[in-house]
XYZ file of C-alpha atoms in Angstrom:
253
model
C 0.000 0.000 0.000
C 1.398 3.370 -0.975
C 1.949 5.724 1.945
C -0.125 8.920 1.760
C 1.705 12.184 1.208
C 2.703 13.813 4.496
C 0.423 16.756 5.195
C 0.694 19.604 7.663
C -1.620 19.960 10.639
C -3.361 22.816 8.851
C -3.963 20.682 5.762
C -5.331 17.827 7.870
C -7.484 20.009 10.129
C -10.795 19.577 8.211
C -10.480 15.792 8.624
C -9.368 15.736 12.263
C -11.454 16.317 15.376
C -9.452 16.988 18.526
C -11.206 16.188 21.785
C -11.034 18.779 24.552
C -7.765 18.345 26.432
C -9.514 17.426 29.664
C -11.160 14.452 27.973
C -8.054 12.319 28.469
C -4.367 11.804 27.809
C -2.985 12.143 24.305
C -1.202 9.637 22.044
C 0.845 7.173 24.116
C -1.232 7.759 27.243
C -4.571 6.964 25.617
C -4.571 3.251 26.369
C -3.735 3.849 30.020
C -6.436 6.497 30.179
C -8.930 4.101 28.615
C -8.250 1.489 31.285
C -8.850 4.096 33.987
C -12.100 5.599 32.686
C -14.449 6.643 35.497
C -17.574 4.522 35.820
C -20.005 7.430 35.511
C -20.425 9.647 32.422
C -18.848 13.090 32.552
C -21.063 16.087 31.800
C -19.728 17.338 28.466
C -21.288 19.123 25.546
C -22.627 16.628 23.012
C -21.562 16.917 19.387
C -23.892 18.957 17.207
C -23.620 16.892 14.026
C -25.142 19.597 11.805
C -22.491 22.052 12.949
C -19.803 19.343 12.899
C -20.328 18.507 9.208
C -22.203 21.544 7.953
C -25.243 19.531 6.858
C -28.074 17.398 8.187
C -27.013 14.100 6.592
C -27.109 10.942 8.760
C -23.982 10.045 10.723
C -22.207 6.708 11.123
C -19.284 5.959 13.456
C -16.507 3.418 12.991
C -14.757 2.236 16.139
C -11.134 1.329 15.459
C -10.441 2.933 12.091
C -6.932 1.563 11.678
C -5.500 2.790 8.385
C -8.940 3.876 7.261
C -9.792 1.546 4.365
C -13.417 0.967 5.358
C -14.177 4.665 5.756
C -12.384 5.472 2.514
C -14.682 3.138 0.596
C -17.790 3.986 2.595
C -17.435 7.761 2.317
C -16.837 7.606 -1.431
C -19.676 5.142 -2.036
C -22.177 7.060 0.114
C -21.594 10.815 -0.204
C -24.960 11.505 1.446
C -23.786 10.012 4.755
C -21.304 11.536 7.207
C -18.693 9.317 8.840
C -16.574 9.656 11.982
C -13.664 7.262 12.489
C -12.307 6.796 16.009
C -8.812 5.340 16.366
C -6.821 5.111 19.598
C -3.390 5.020 17.907
C -2.373 8.475 16.677
C -0.178 7.352 13.772
C -3.017 5.301 12.284
C -5.532 8.086 12.782
C -3.255 10.529 10.937
C -2.579 7.936 8.220
C -6.323 7.552 7.653
C -6.945 11.302 7.795
C -4.253 11.828 5.161
C -5.972 9.358 2.819
C -9.182 11.365 3.043
C -7.451 14.740 2.861
C -5.504 14.058 -0.339
C -8.770 13.030 -1.986
C -10.614 15.974 -0.392
C -13.469 13.729 0.777
C -15.905 16.086 2.528
C -18.030 13.631 4.512
C -15.489 11.917 6.775
C -13.580 12.995 9.881
C -11.289 11.198 12.325
C -10.511 11.374 16.031
C -7.639 9.965 18.082
C -9.491 8.902 21.208
C -10.907 6.043 23.228
C -14.172 5.161 21.496
C -15.828 4.211 24.765
C -15.286 7.725 26.064
C -16.526 9.360 22.843
C -19.732 7.324 22.682
C -20.409 7.770 26.367
C -19.619 11.455 26.813
C -19.843 13.194 23.427
C -22.510 11.489 21.297
C -26.121 12.482 21.889
C -28.730 9.763 22.336
C -30.318 8.572 19.104
C -28.124 10.844 16.995
C -26.287 8.347 14.758
C -27.498 5.972 12.070
C -24.964 3.203 12.648
C -21.934 2.091 14.633
C -19.358 -0.163 12.953
C -16.941 -2.297 14.984
C -14.623 -4.255 12.704
C -11.816 -6.539 13.892
C -11.234 -5.058 17.364
C -8.074 -6.093 19.187
C -8.853 -9.443 20.923
C -6.308 -8.885 23.726
C -5.431 -12.555 23.887
C -3.943 -12.778 27.398
C -6.503 -13.360 30.150
C -5.195 -10.474 32.255
C -5.596 -8.103 29.291
C -9.167 -9.019 28.316
C -10.493 -6.124 30.405
C -8.963 -3.861 27.745
C -11.286 -5.152 25.038
C -13.390 -2.393 23.538
C -16.529 -4.508 23.191
C -17.893 -4.739 26.722
C -21.488 -4.688 28.004
C -21.035 -1.007 28.869
C -19.739 -0.209 25.386
C -22.661 -2.034 23.763
C -25.075 -0.062 25.942
C -23.440 3.241 24.963
C -23.601 2.244 21.286
C -27.282 1.375 21.688
C -27.984 4.730 23.301
C -26.219 6.549 20.462
C -27.969 4.680 17.613
C -31.401 5.902 16.569
C -34.340 3.490 16.440
C -34.088 1.500 13.212
C -30.336 2.136 12.980
C -27.671 -0.550 12.794
C -24.798 -2.021 14.787
C -22.289 -3.833 12.540
C -19.668 -6.156 14.056
C -16.994 -8.347 12.497
C -13.962 -10.238 13.783
C -11.587 -13.004 12.754
C -11.547 -14.378 16.319
C -14.368 -16.844 16.913
C -14.130 -16.668 20.718
C -14.400 -12.874 20.676
C -17.345 -13.058 18.271
C -19.071 -15.323 20.760
C -18.533 -12.763 23.503
C -19.844 -9.886 21.380
C -22.934 -11.722 20.184
C -23.680 -12.961 23.711
C -23.605 -9.375 24.957
C -25.756 -7.924 22.173
C -28.069 -10.930 22.061
C -28.989 -10.337 25.717
C -30.092 -6.755 24.973
C -33.777 -6.313 23.942
C -32.831 -2.986 22.328
C -31.034 -4.920 19.547
C -32.496 -7.409 17.068
C -30.350 -9.639 14.855
C -30.844 -8.895 11.170
C -30.889 -11.431 8.285
C -27.614 -12.851 7.048
C -27.660 -10.885 3.780
C -27.156 -7.651 5.708
C -23.892 -8.942 7.103
C -22.073 -8.061 3.873
C -23.373 -4.491 3.761
C -19.961 -2.880 4.342
C -18.430 -1.281 1.210
C -15.716 -3.560 -0.116
C -12.614 -3.189 -2.255
C -12.196 -4.787 -5.667
C -10.174 -7.487 -3.888
C -13.253 -8.443 -1.873
C -12.404 -7.202 1.619
C -13.637 -4.222 3.622
C -10.696 -3.586 5.978
C -6.971 -4.317 6.103
C -7.528 -6.731 8.993
C -10.058 -8.635 6.920
C -7.532 -8.874 4.095
C -4.912 -10.298 6.462
C -7.368 -12.810 7.893
C -8.428 -14.018 4.459
C -4.825 -14.267 3.250
C -4.064 -16.517 6.218
C -7.010 -18.716 5.323
C -8.871 -17.850 8.505
C -12.563 -17.268 8.988
C -14.449 -14.013 9.427
C -17.528 -13.773 11.643
C -20.110 -11.014 11.114
C -23.402 -9.867 12.533
C -25.746 -6.924 12.013
C -28.220 -5.744 14.628
C -31.099 -3.287 14.379
C -31.827 -0.822 17.163
C -35.333 -1.464 18.473
C -37.590 0.772 20.565
C -36.820 -1.199 23.737
C -34.960 0.619 26.522
C -31.204 0.248 26.769
C -29.978 -2.282 29.299
C -26.484 -3.437 30.275
C -26.012 -7.151 29.688
C -24.110 -9.456 31.985
C -20.447 -9.854 31.089
C -20.016 -13.387 29.650
C -16.267 -13.298 30.300
C -16.891 -12.878 34.022
C -19.181 -15.920 34.017
C -16.402 -17.915 32.319
C -13.892 -16.748 34.927
C -16.164 -17.742 37.805
C -16.758 -21.163 36.243
C -13.041 -21.738 35.765
C -12.209 -20.707 39.360
C -14.829 -23.111 40.797
C -13.436 -26.141 39.020
């Protein structure tokens, strides 16, 4: 993949949203900050999407943008939809932003932040059309699993953010993690599993994959698990954490 041309901060500015400084540590400190998030939401001004993008088009959020391939394809294929990509690693966020900036794509922005914090503290209830979570880090070691982005609390914040009739898209190449995610969402009445044909709704490249992680998984001959859920009118609830149930079962043996 050809590296995007290096752009100045001024050139990238229209494609980059900087969180208020008090929202958390920057760059290298973001992961530590994410692990130490307070349990209760912080009172912060919610994003005004019309002001944010300069139009009233629907908004979709991708959690874990990586190098930005999905949002590149999605924003070009659907110019009538606004996209926000959230990536916790600064170099990848800037890489993705540069891809959009050199093409002058007007309907996509990026943020270097913890997605859990953004959804919880900055996104107004029922204000987005969809949330996409593709190939999140599985954090293989047992002591690191608490760092996984897809937790019951995250799913509840995503549900709160998505309007009724909107969508939650998930995909991973780790079967165990897919089981955790679907167990969490499946226990929430505010989400309803959609038919299998909707699971391939993500814009794809000519090579047949939607993200760089999907490409790597397919090249290795591995599987990819997907699911699409619709936001119902039911109230948002926080599901039980299936990983905690597993831990309790293992400790009792």
